[in-house]
Short mmCIF file of C-alpha atoms in Angstrom, two decimals:
data_model
loop_
_atom_site.label_atom_id
_atom_site.label_comp_id
_atom_site.label_asym_id
_atom_site.label_seq_id
_atom_site.Cartn_x
_atom_site.Cartn_y
_atom_site.Cartn_z
CA MET T 244 -16.65 -17.23 11.34
CA LYS T 245 -14.94 -19.75 9.05
CA ILE T 246 -15.68 -23.46 9.46
CA VAL T 247 -12.84 -25.98 9.11
CA THR T 248 -12.30 -29.67 9.60
CA VAL T 249 -9.61 -30.87 12.00
CA GLU T 250 -7.47 -31.87 9.01
CA GLN T 251 -7.80 -28.39 7.49
CA MET T 252 -6.83 -26.76 10.79
CA ARG T 253 -3.72 -28.92 11.04
CA ALA T 254 -2.84 -28.07 7.45
CA LEU T 255 -3.21 -24.35 8.18
CA GLU T 256 -0.89 -24.61 11.17
CA GLN T 257 1.70 -26.55 9.16
CA GLU T 258 1.53 -24.07 6.30
CA ALA T 259 1.86 -21.18 8.73
CA VAL T 260 5.01 -22.72 10.21
CA ALA T 261 6.40 -23.19 6.69
CA HIS T 262 5.77 -19.47 6.12
CA GLY T 263 7.84 -18.61 9.20
CA PHE T 264 4.95 -18.31 11.67
CA SER T 265 5.93 -20.37 14.71
CA GLN T 266 3.72 -22.73 16.72
CA ARG T 267 4.85 -20.78 19.77
CA GLN T 268 3.46 -17.54 18.35
CA MET T 269 0.16 -19.22 17.53
CA MET T 270 -0.14 -20.38 21.13
CA ILE T 271 0.68 -16.92 22.46
CA ASN T 272 -1.98 -15.36 20.22
CA ALA T 273 -4.48 -18.00 21.33
CA GLY T 274 -3.73 -17.56 25.04
CA ILE T 275 -3.77 -13.74 24.98
CA GLY T 276 -7.01 -13.79 22.97
CA LEU T 277 -8.51 -16.14 25.52
CA SER T 278 -7.45 -13.86 28.37
CA PHE T 279 -9.03 -10.87 26.62
CA GLY T 280 -12.21 -12.91 26.21
CA VAL T 281 -12.37 -13.51 29.96
CA LEU T 282 -11.75 -9.84 30.68
CA ALA T 283 -14.39 -8.70 28.20
CA ASN T 284 -17.04 -10.92 29.77
CA PHE T 285 -16.15 -10.13 33.40
CA LEU T 286 -15.36 -6.42 33.45
CA GLU T 287 -17.39 -5.77 36.59
CA THR T 288 -16.63 -8.88 38.62
CA LYS T 289 -15.02 -8.46 42.02
CA ASN T 290 -14.23 -12.15 42.39
CA LYS T 291 -11.26 -12.26 40.02
CA VAL T 292 -10.47 -15.95 40.42
CA VAL T 293 -9.98 -18.25 37.44
CA LEU T 294 -9.46 -22.01 37.45
CA GLY T 295 -7.81 -23.64 34.46
CA LEU T 296 -8.33 -27.34 33.77
CA VAL T 297 -5.10 -28.09 31.94
CA GLY T 298 -4.23 -30.96 29.63
CA SER T 299 -0.96 -32.03 28.07
CA GLY T 300 -1.51 -30.59 24.59
CA ASN T 301 -1.65 -27.19 22.93
CA ASN T 302 -5.05 -26.43 24.49
CA GLY T 303 -3.42 -26.82 27.89
CA GLY T 304 -0.65 -24.47 26.80
CA ASP T 305 -3.17 -21.91 25.55
CA THR T 306 -4.90 -22.13 28.93
CA LEU T 307 -1.67 -21.60 30.86
CA ILE T 308 -0.80 -18.55 28.75
CA ALA T 309 -4.25 -17.10 29.40
CA LEU T 310 -3.97 -17.78 33.14
CA THR T 311 -0.58 -16.08 33.27
CA ASP T 312 -1.85 -13.02 31.44
CA LEU T 313 -4.82 -12.80 33.79
CA ILE T 314 -2.46 -12.86 36.79
CA GLU T 315 -0.65 -9.86 35.28
CA ARG T 316 -4.01 -8.11 35.07
CA GLY T 317 -4.87 -8.59 38.71
CA TRP T 318 -6.58 -11.98 38.75
CA LYS T 319 -5.82 -14.96 40.97
CA ALA T 320 -5.23 -18.04 38.81
CA VAL T 321 -5.06 -21.76 39.55
CA ALA T 322 -3.91 -24.45 37.11
CA TYR T 323 -5.28 -27.93 37.75
CA LEU T 324 -3.19 -30.39 35.74
CA VAL T 325 -5.54 -33.14 34.62
CA LYS T 326 -2.86 -34.59 32.35
CA PRO T 327 0.90 -34.27 33.00
CA ARG T 328 3.07 -31.65 31.33
CA PRO T 329 6.89 -31.72 31.17
CA LYS T 330 8.61 -30.10 34.18
CA GLU T 331 10.54 -27.84 31.79
CA ASP T 332 7.36 -26.75 30.01
CA GLU T 333 7.79 -23.06 29.16
CA TRP T 334 4.22 -22.06 29.87
CA LEU T 335 4.06 -23.94 33.17
CA LEU T 336 7.30 -22.39 34.41
CA ARG T 337 6.22 -18.90 33.40
CA PHE T 338 2.89 -19.38 35.15
CA GLN T 339 4.70 -20.43 38.34
CA ARG T 340 7.08 -17.44 38.19
CA LYS T 341 4.09 -15.10 38.05
CA GLY T 342 2.67 -16.61 41.23
CA GLY T 343 0.13 -19.03 39.80
CA LYS T 344 -0.98 -21.99 41.91
CA ILE T 345 -0.59 -25.49 40.45
CA PHE T 346 -2.32 -28.70 41.54
CA GLN T 347 -1.75 -32.11 39.96
CA VAL T 348 -4.59 -34.57 39.68
CA GLU T 349 -2.51 -37.54 40.81
CA LEU T 350 -1.67 -35.75 44.09
CA ASP T 351 -5.21 -34.56 44.77
CA LYS T 352 -6.72 -37.30 46.90
CA GLU T 353 -10.49 -37.52 46.45
CA TYR T 354 -10.31 -34.34 44.34
CA SER T 355 -10.48 -32.15 47.41
CA LYS T 356 -8.39 -29.33 45.86
CA LEU T 357 -10.45 -29.41 42.70
CA GLU T 358 -13.64 -29.11 44.73
CA GLU T 359 -12.16 -26.28 46.82
CA TRP T 360 -11.29 -24.15 43.79
CA LEU T 361 -14.52 -24.92 41.98
CA GLY T 362 -16.15 -23.19 44.92
CA LYS T 363 -13.83 -20.18 44.73
CA ALA T 364 -13.57 -19.56 40.99
CA GLU T 365 -15.59 -17.09 38.97
CA VAL T 366 -14.50 -18.65 35.68
CA ILE T 367 -13.32 -22.09 34.55
CA LEU T 368 -11.17 -22.51 31.45
CA ASP T 369 -11.67 -26.02 30.05
CA GLY T 370 -8.37 -26.79 28.33
CA ILE T 371 -8.03 -30.50 29.03
CA LEU T 372 -8.55 -31.91 25.55
CA GLY T 373 -8.41 -30.39 22.10
CA THR T 374 -9.37 -31.19 18.53
CA GLY T 375 -7.31 -34.38 18.48
CA ALA T 376 -9.25 -36.07 21.27
CA HIS T 377 -10.61 -39.56 20.69
CA LEU T 378 -13.43 -41.37 22.46
CA PRO T 379 -13.74 -43.07 24.89
CA LEU T 380 -11.90 -40.82 27.35
CA GLU T 381 -9.26 -41.90 29.84
CA LYS T 382 -10.44 -42.81 33.32
CA THR T 383 -8.85 -39.81 35.06
CA VAL T 384 -10.32 -37.35 32.56
CA VAL T 385 -13.74 -38.95 32.98
CA GLU T 386 -13.54 -38.65 36.76
CA VAL T 387 -12.49 -34.98 36.62
CA LEU T 388 -15.21 -34.07 34.14
CA ASN T 389 -17.83 -35.90 36.20
CA MET T 390 -16.61 -34.15 39.34
CA VAL T 391 -16.93 -30.75 37.69
CA SER T 392 -20.34 -31.52 36.15
CA ALA T 393 -21.72 -32.66 39.51
CA PHE T 394 -20.59 -29.53 41.36
CA PRO T 395 -23.78 -27.81 42.60
CA PHE T 396 -22.95 -24.19 41.72
CA LEU T 397 -20.65 -24.20 38.74
CA PRO T 398 -18.73 -21.08 37.75
CA TYR T 399 -18.96 -19.70 34.21
CA ILE T 400 -17.28 -22.22 31.89
CA ILE T 401 -15.26 -21.25 28.83
CA ALA T 402 -14.15 -24.09 26.56
CA VAL T 403 -10.75 -23.61 24.93
CA ASP T 404 -11.20 -24.37 21.20
CA CYS T 405 -13.75 -27.08 22.03
CA PRO T 406 -15.39 -28.66 25.08
CA SER T 407 -13.17 -31.49 26.31
CA GLY T 408 -14.46 -34.83 25.05
CA VAL T 409 -16.00 -33.63 21.77
CA ASP T 410 -15.00 -35.13 18.43
CA CYS T 411 -14.48 -31.98 16.38
CA ASP T 412 -15.17 -33.70 13.07
CA SER T 413 -18.03 -36.12 13.72
CA GLY T 414 -19.78 -34.12 16.44
CA GLN T 415 -19.87 -37.11 18.77
CA ALA T 416 -19.41 -36.27 22.45
CA ALA T 417 -18.57 -38.15 25.60
CA GLU T 418 -21.34 -38.22 28.17
CA GLU T 419 -18.90 -36.68 30.63
CA CYS T 420 -18.47 -33.45 28.63
CA ILE T 421 -18.93 -30.27 30.65
CA PRO T 422 -21.50 -27.98 28.98
CA ALA T 423 -19.73 -24.69 28.30
CA ASP T 424 -21.30 -21.27 28.56
CA MET T 425 -18.98 -20.12 25.79
CA THR T 426 -16.50 -21.76 23.44
CA TYR T 427 -13.58 -19.77 22.03
CA CYS T 428 -12.44 -21.48 18.85
CA MET T 429 -8.93 -20.80 17.62
CA GLU T 430 -8.91 -19.18 14.16
CA ALA T 431 -12.03 -21.01 12.93
CA VAL T 432 -15.02 -23.02 14.14
CA LYS T 433 -14.43 -26.75 13.96
CA ALA T 434 -17.11 -28.42 11.84
CA GLY T 435 -18.08 -31.03 14.44
CA LEU T 436 -19.13 -28.35 16.90
CA LEU T 437 -22.01 -27.50 14.55
CA ARG T 438 -23.46 -30.98 14.79
CA PHE T 439 -25.36 -32.80 17.50
CA PRO T 440 -24.72 -33.96 20.14
CA ALA T 441 -21.58 -31.77 20.32
CA PHE T 442 -23.46 -28.49 19.89
CA GLN T 443 -25.37 -28.94 23.13
CA TYR T 444 -22.04 -28.59 25.01
CA VAL T 445 -20.74 -25.54 23.12
CA GLY T 446 -22.70 -22.58 24.47
CA GLU T 447 -22.07 -19.30 22.65
CA LEU T 448 -19.49 -19.58 19.88
CA ARG T 449 -16.66 -17.06 19.47
CA VAL T 450 -13.46 -17.11 17.41
CA ILE T 451 -9.99 -15.94 18.42
CA SER T 452 -7.78 -14.91 15.52
CA LEU T 453 -4.30 -16.43 15.49
CA ASP T 454 -3.27 -13.87 12.85
CA LEU T 455 -2.30 -16.61 10.40
CA PRO T 456 -1.10 -15.41 6.97
CA GLU T 457 -3.96 -14.95 4.51
CA GLU T 458 -2.05 -16.51 1.62
CA LEU T 459 -1.97 -20.03 3.07
CA PRO T 460 -3.08 -22.57 0.41
CA THR T 461 -5.65 -24.27 2.63
CA TRP T 462 -7.57 -21.01 3.05
CA GLU T 463 -8.49 -21.29 -0.64
CA LYS T 464 -10.37 -24.50 0.20
CA VAL T 465 -12.24 -23.02 3.18
CA HIS T 466 -15.53 -21.43 2.12
CA ASP T 467 -18.05 -22.52 4.74
CA LEU T 468 -19.07 -20.04 7.42
CA ALA T 469 -20.87 -19.93 10.75
CA ILE T 470 -23.12 -16.88 10.55
CA ASP T 471 -22.55 -14.11 13.09
CA ALA T 472 -23.70 -10.53 13.60
CA LEU T 473 -20.76 -8.96 11.74
CA LEU T 474 -21.44 -11.06 8.67
CA VAL T 475 -25.15 -10.24 8.63
CA GLU T 476 -24.38 -6.56 9.19
CA SER T 477 -22.23 -6.53 6.05
CA TRP T 478 -25.23 -7.67 3.96
CA MET T 479 -28.00 -5.45 5.30
CA PRO T 480 -29.35 -2.93 2.78
CA ASP T 481 -28.83 0.78 3.32
CA ARG T 482 -31.81 2.83 4.44
CA PRO T 483 -31.14 6.41 3.24
CA LEU T 484 -32.98 9.36 4.72
CA ASP T 485 -34.56 10.27 1.38
CA ALA T 486 -36.00 6.78 0.84
CA HIS T 487 -39.61 6.02 -0.11
CA LYS T 488 -41.48 2.73 -0.07
CA GLY T 489 -40.26 1.90 -3.55
CA SER T 490 -36.68 2.12 -2.28
CA PHE T 491 -37.16 -1.07 -0.30
CA GLY T 492 -38.82 -3.25 -2.90
CA THR T 493 -42.17 -4.90 -3.48
CA LEU T 494 -42.96 -8.44 -2.39
CA MET T 495 -45.86 -10.57 -3.58
CA ILE T 496 -47.02 -13.35 -1.26
CA ALA T 497 -49.30 -16.01 -2.76
CA ALA T 498 -50.34 -18.05 0.26
CA GLY T 499 -53.14 -19.57 2.27
CA CYS T 500 -56.29 -21.60 1.81
CA SER T 501 -59.57 -21.76 3.67
CA ASN T 502 -58.07 -24.14 6.26
CA PHE T 503 -54.83 -22.23 6.80
CA PRO T 504 -55.51 -18.48 6.74
CA GLY T 505 -53.01 -17.68 9.49
CA SER T 506 -49.96 -18.43 7.34
CA VAL T 507 -50.80 -15.40 5.21
CA LEU T 508 -50.67 -13.00 8.12
CA LEU T 509 -47.54 -14.51 9.63
CA ALA T 510 -45.61 -14.32 6.36
CA GLY T 511 -46.85 -10.80 5.61
CA ARG T 512 -46.07 -9.44 9.05
CA GLY T 513 -42.67 -11.13 9.02
CA ALA T 514 -41.93 -9.51 5.67
CA TYR T 515 -42.87 -6.02 6.81
CA ARG T 516 -40.85 -6.36 10.00
CA ALA T 517 -37.87 -7.33 7.83
CA GLY T 518 -38.03 -3.94 6.13
CA VAL T 519 -39.65 -4.43 2.72
CA GLY T 520 -41.39 -1.35 1.31
CA LEU T 521 -44.64 -2.90 0.05
CA VAL T 522 -46.29 -6.29 0.51
CA ARG T 523 -48.95 -7.49 -1.89
CA ILE T 524 -50.86 -10.53 -0.70
CA ALA T 525 -52.71 -12.85 -3.06
CA VAL T 526 -55.15 -15.27 -1.43
CA PRO T 527 -58.00 -17.52 -2.54
CA ASN T 528 -61.26 -15.59 -2.33
CA SER T 529 -62.61 -18.22 0.06
CA LEU T 530 -60.62 -16.53 2.80
CA PRO T 531 -62.72 -14.03 4.76
CA PRO T 532 -62.32 -10.39 3.69
CA ALA T 533 -61.92 -9.48 7.37
CA LEU T 534 -58.47 -11.08 7.18
CA ALA T 535 -57.15 -7.95 5.48
CA GLY T 536 -58.02 -5.91 8.53
CA TYR T 537 -55.33 -7.72 10.53
CA LEU T 538 -52.63 -6.46 8.14
CA PRO T 539 -53.86 -3.13 6.74
CA GLU T 540 -50.36 -2.19 5.57
CA ALA T 541 -50.60 -4.76 2.75
CA THR T 542 -52.53 -4.58 -0.49
CA TRP T 543 -54.80 -7.57 -1.01
CA LEU T 544 -55.60 -9.53 -4.14
CA MET T 545 -58.54 -11.96 -3.91
CA LEU T 546 -58.15 -14.75 -6.48
CA PRO T 547 -60.53 -17.42 -7.84
CA GLN T 548 -60.42 -20.64 -5.85
CA LYS T 549 -61.35 -24.29 -5.95
CA ASP T 550 -62.04 -26.29 -2.82
CA GLY T 551 -60.83 -23.34 -0.74
CA ALA T 552 -57.39 -23.16 -2.43
CA PHE T 553 -55.72 -21.59 -5.47
CA SER T 554 -57.05 -22.79 -8.81
CA LEU T 555 -55.75 -22.59 -12.34
CA ASP T 556 -58.24 -19.76 -12.98
CA SER T 557 -56.41 -17.60 -10.46
CA LEU T 558 -53.11 -17.65 -12.34
CA PRO T 559 -53.78 -14.95 -15.00
CA LEU T 560 -54.87 -12.45 -12.37
CA LEU T 561 -51.78 -13.18 -10.26
CA LEU T 562 -49.48 -12.77 -13.26
CA ASN T 563 -51.13 -9.47 -14.19
CA ASN T 564 -50.23 -8.14 -10.75
CA LEU T 565 -46.52 -9.05 -10.78
CA GLU T 566 -45.46 -5.77 -12.36
CA LYS T 567 -42.63 -4.19 -10.33
CA VAL T 568 -42.63 -7.15 -7.92
CA ASN T 569 -39.06 -7.92 -6.82
CA ALA T 570 -39.71 -11.30 -5.19
CA LEU T 571 -42.56 -13.82 -5.02
CA LEU T 572 -43.21 -16.03 -1.99
CA ILE T 573 -45.34 -19.11 -2.66
CA GLY T 574 -46.37 -22.14 -0.67
CA PRO T 575 -47.31 -21.24 2.93
CA GLY T 576 -50.75 -22.61 3.83
CA TRP T 577 -51.45 -23.91 0.34
CA SER T 578 -52.89 -27.32 1.32
CA GLN T 579 -52.35 -30.44 -0.80
CA SER T 580 -55.25 -29.76 -3.14
CA GLU T 581 -54.78 -31.01 -6.71
CA SER T 582 -55.87 -27.61 -8.01
CA VAL T 583 -52.83 -26.07 -6.36
CA SER T 584 -50.53 -28.55 -8.13
CA GLU T 585 -52.01 -27.45 -11.46
CA PHE T 586 -51.59 -23.81 -10.45
CA LEU T 587 -47.89 -24.33 -9.64
CA GLN T 588 -47.13 -26.32 -12.79
CA GLN T 589 -48.51 -23.56 -14.98
CA LEU T 590 -46.87 -20.82 -12.93
CA LEU T 591 -43.41 -22.33 -13.53
CA LYS T 592 -43.98 -22.20 -17.29
CA GLU T 593 -43.91 -18.41 -17.18
CA ALA T 594 -40.65 -16.94 -18.47
CA GLN T 595 -40.61 -13.61 -16.62
CA LEU T 596 -41.07 -14.55 -12.98
CA PRO T 597 -39.18 -12.72 -10.22
CA PRO T 598 -37.01 -14.79 -7.85
CA LEU T 599 -39.17 -17.29 -5.97
CA VAL T 600 -39.12 -18.28 -2.32
CA ILE T 601 -40.84 -21.67 -2.15
CA ASP T 602 -41.94 -22.83 1.28
CA ALA T 603 -44.13 -25.39 3.05
CA ASP T 604 -46.84 -27.00 0.91
CA GLY T 605 -45.31 -25.41 -2.18
CA LEU T 606 -42.29 -27.69 -1.78
CA ARG T 607 -44.39 -30.85 -1.65
CA HIS T 608 -46.24 -29.78 -4.80
CA LEU T 609 -42.91 -28.97 -6.40
CA ALA T 610 -41.66 -32.50 -5.75
CA LYS T 611 -44.46 -33.86 -7.99
CA ILE T 612 -43.15 -31.97 -11.05
CA THR T 613 -40.61 -33.69 -13.30
CA ASP T 614 -37.28 -31.79 -13.44
CA TRP T 615 -38.82 -29.02 -11.39
CA TYR T 616 -35.45 -27.49 -10.54
CA LYS T 617 -34.85 -26.71 -14.23
CA LYS T 618 -38.00 -24.58 -14.28
CA LEU T 619 -37.26 -22.17 -11.43
CA PRO T 620 -36.15 -18.60 -12.11
CA LYS T 621 -32.58 -17.68 -11.23
CA GLY T 622 -32.07 -16.59 -7.64
CA SER T 623 -34.86 -18.70 -6.18
CA VAL T 624 -34.70 -20.18 -2.67
CA LEU T 625 -36.12 -23.45 -1.33
CA THR T 626 -36.85 -23.54 2.40
CA PRO T 627 -37.52 -27.17 3.40
CA HIS T 628 -37.61 -28.64 6.87
CA PRO T 629 -36.25 -32.23 6.98
CA GLY T 630 -39.62 -33.77 6.07
CA GLU T 631 -40.00 -31.55 3.02
CA MET T 632 -36.37 -32.18 2.08
CA SER T 633 -37.17 -35.88 2.15
CA ALA T 634 -40.06 -35.31 -0.26
CA LEU T 635 -37.81 -33.34 -2.63
CA THR T 636 -34.85 -35.72 -2.57
CA GLY T 637 -36.22 -39.18 -1.78
CA MET T 638 -33.78 -39.45 1.15
CA ASP T 639 -35.07 -40.60 4.52
CA ILE T 640 -35.11 -38.00 7.28
CA ALA T 641 -32.51 -39.80 9.39
CA SER T 642 -29.99 -39.66 6.54
CA ILE T 643 -30.69 -35.97 5.96
CA GLN T 644 -30.20 -35.16 9.63
CA ALA T 645 -27.03 -37.27 9.86
CA ASP T 646 -25.14 -34.74 7.73
CA ARG T 647 -27.21 -31.63 7.19
CA MET T 648 -24.39 -29.53 5.78
CA GLU T 649 -23.42 -31.99 3.06
CA THR T 650 -27.03 -32.80 2.21
CA ALA T 651 -27.89 -29.14 1.68
CA ARG T 652 -24.68 -28.57 -0.27
CA LYS T 653 -25.19 -31.55 -2.57
CA PHE T 654 -28.71 -30.61 -3.62
CA ALA T 655 -28.12 -26.86 -3.86
CA VAL T 656 -25.41 -27.64 -6.42
CA GLN T 657 -27.53 -30.29 -8.18
CA TRP T 658 -30.61 -28.05 -8.37
CA GLY T 659 -28.74 -24.83 -9.10
CA GLN T 660 -30.76 -22.99 -6.42
CA VAL T 661 -30.24 -21.78 -2.85
CA VAL T 662 -31.37 -24.28 -0.21
CA LEU T 663 -32.26 -23.31 3.35
CA LEU T 664 -32.53 -26.55 5.33
CA LYS T 665 -34.45 -25.46 8.41
CA GLY T 666 -34.23 -26.81 11.93
CA ALA T 667 -31.78 -26.67 14.79
CA LEU T 668 -28.56 -25.31 13.28
CA SER T 669 -30.24 -24.22 10.05
CA VAL T 670 -28.05 -24.69 6.97
CA VAL T 671 -27.96 -22.43 3.92
CA ALA T 672 -26.26 -23.74 0.77
CA SER T 673 -25.49 -21.99 -2.50
CA PRO T 674 -25.51 -23.39 -6.05
CA GLN T 675 -21.71 -22.97 -6.01
CA GLY T 676 -21.40 -25.32 -3.02
CA GLN T 677 -20.75 -22.84 -0.22
CA VAL T 678 -22.49 -23.56 3.08
CA MET T 679 -23.38 -21.25 5.95
CA VAL T 680 -24.72 -22.45 9.29
CA VAL T 681 -26.79 -20.57 11.86
CA PRO T 682 -25.14 -21.51 15.19
CA VAL T 683 -28.46 -21.45 17.07
CA ALA T 684 -30.68 -24.26 18.30
CA THR T 685 -33.71 -23.35 20.38
CA PRO T 686 -37.05 -25.08 20.98
CA ALA T 687 -38.59 -21.61 20.98
CA LEU T 688 -38.82 -21.98 17.20
CA ALA T 689 -40.34 -25.48 17.32
CA ARG T 690 -43.80 -24.05 16.82
CA ALA T 691 -46.34 -23.96 14.01
CA GLY T 692 -46.10 -20.78 11.95
CA THR T 693 -42.47 -19.86 12.64
CA GLY T 694 -41.53 -21.16 9.19
CA ASP T 695 -44.09 -18.82 7.60
CA VAL T 696 -42.48 -15.91 9.43
CA LEU T 697 -39.03 -16.93 8.20
CA ALA T 698 -40.24 -17.28 4.61
CA GLY T 699 -41.72 -13.79 4.70
CA MET T 700 -38.51 -12.33 6.09
CA LEU T 701 -36.37 -14.08 3.51
CA ALA T 702 -38.51 -12.95 0.59
CA ALA T 703 -38.51 -9.41 2.01
CA PHE T 704 -34.71 -9.33 2.06
CA ILE T 705 -34.58 -10.45 -1.59
CA ALA T 706 -37.14 -7.79 -2.53
CA GLN T 707 -34.88 -5.20 -0.91
CA GLY T 708 -32.05 -6.19 -3.24
CA MET T 709 -30.07 -8.71 -1.23
CA GLU T 710 -28.52 -11.58 -3.16
CA SER T 711 -30.57 -14.74 -2.55
CA PHE T 712 -27.89 -16.73 -0.72
CA GLN T 713 -27.13 -13.84 1.61
CA ALA T 714 -30.83 -13.09 2.08
CA ALA T 715 -31.48 -16.69 3.16
CA ALA T 716 -28.56 -16.66 5.59
CA ALA T 717 -29.47 -13.25 7.02
CA ALA T 718 -33.14 -14.15 7.45
CA ALA T 719 -32.30 -17.45 9.15
CA TRP T 720 -29.93 -15.72 11.58
CA VAL T 721 -32.28 -12.81 12.42
CA HIS T 722 -35.19 -15.25 12.80
CA ALA T 723 -33.19 -17.44 15.19
CA ARG T 724 -32.09 -14.48 17.30
CA ALA T 725 -35.68 -13.17 17.42
CA GLY T 726 -36.79 -16.58 18.70
CA GLN T 727 -34.13 -16.51 21.40
CA MET T 728 -35.12 -12.98 22.43
CA ALA T 729 -38.80 -13.92 22.61
CA ALA T 730 -37.93 -16.83 24.89
CA GLU T 731 -35.83 -14.58 27.12
CA GLU T 732 -38.69 -12.10 27.40
CA LEU T 733 -41.19 -14.84 28.26
CA PHE T 734 -38.76 -16.69 30.57
CA THR T 735 -39.41 -19.96 28.74
CA THR T 736 -39.11 -21.51 25.29
CA ALA T 737 -42.36 -23.40 25.81
CA SER T 738 -44.67 -20.42 25.38
CA VAL T 739 -43.17 -18.69 22.36
CA LEU T 740 -45.64 -18.27 19.47
CA ALA T 741 -44.82 -17.42 15.88
CA SER T 742 -46.41 -14.02 16.47
CA ASP T 743 -44.01 -13.48 19.40
CA VAL T 744 -41.08 -14.10 17.07
CA ILE T 745 -42.41 -11.38 14.76
CA GLU T 746 -42.48 -8.88 17.62
CA PHE T 747 -38.77 -9.45 18.27
CA ILE T 748 -37.59 -9.13 14.67
CA PRO T 749 -36.90 -5.39 15.20
CA GLN T 750 -34.68 -6.08 18.22
CA ALA T 751 -32.80 -8.79 16.32
CA ILE T 752 -32.28 -6.52 13.31
CA SER T 753 -31.04 -3.77 15.63
CA LEU T 754 -28.06 -6.01 16.43
CA VAL T 755 -26.86 -5.68 12.83
CA THR T 756 -27.93 -2.17 11.79
#
């Protein structure tokens, strides 16, 4: 799903018109696509009643077209005009001719008709305001939105292009916004919907194609993507019937210390669940040998240690075991020991390292090294959360969070490496300046150890031959979906453990294989 600004979307529409593609045709494509979206989600419903909240702009027109098409397919449709439309409006007249019911807000005393149809409808189409909306909202719109939000048993809500009252560039949102169950964006996802607080009103994101010409000049400037199942599916490695473990790569994980042994297992199990053929795990020899029994599928390398963590003496043995290793994950559970800093500084002096995935404590040690980004092998990935990103960049966390997409983009280009900025709406940025966003935010993943799982998955995808940028995006998406699935299985986000996320990686991968 492509991501555009409001300005870019307007430019695309103007360019399409200049190429002979009418605004009218765009609206028809939007409305019919919206109707098909309703039908696809409510195939089995017997209560075929849809209520459209209609504004004066193109979103209102899209909604009226969808309502009319649904009438032709056996639904009962009601248009509630929250903002006036011209009496000669083509879409309003056509809706009336097909038998649609119309109510106008200014004639609905105490919103009695609105309340009546809220109680009857199976689906609400929110088409009051579009991408050009500005805050604060008009009094009548505020009252209608508050009325809908306060209704005790709301129908399923589909936002048309965006929830009414959201600023589609900044991500700001009016308090009166109705949280949608699903948002159907026209042609592309508007950038502001992938920011907070707007995202909390969006629900599931889908895109309706307007069939705009591919040769429009603005398309050449649009490179950012919201990650979806189809995109991840296109990246997943083949798994031929005659494969052997070597077909799916070898990953080395250098992780853990005496205080954080669990990170090793979480990363290793995450990697195996992501499909890698062989995992080698290097740990300080202060970790108990019994640890290996919890992941017998891996091969284990016990290295010399100092103060329970990696020491400079462990480096030669690690390097001697990197033969045929396709990716190297470092950092999880390392601790902040000075011996680990020495270990990392010397490791980065090696000329023949495989692509690195650097996570957790490894990032904080990295930040202590002058010009560290010039010393990383090509195809490496950094996986900071906002606190670690602050350590790497010197920015405060609030500034990082204020514009996650641009922050990740800026430093991925500056460092020449892939950056996965973790958190709600994880952002993946390439050295060429492309950004991809995972349109998922769930507290199920706000748990110690889930980052170790993600790092293992990401490194496993690289080891299987995926390009680093795609591997980071795919891992972040699969990881997020696994977290959502774990929460659904447990009926709460509060009880999801990192190990639960691992158990749902297979189900998440099954969505794209």
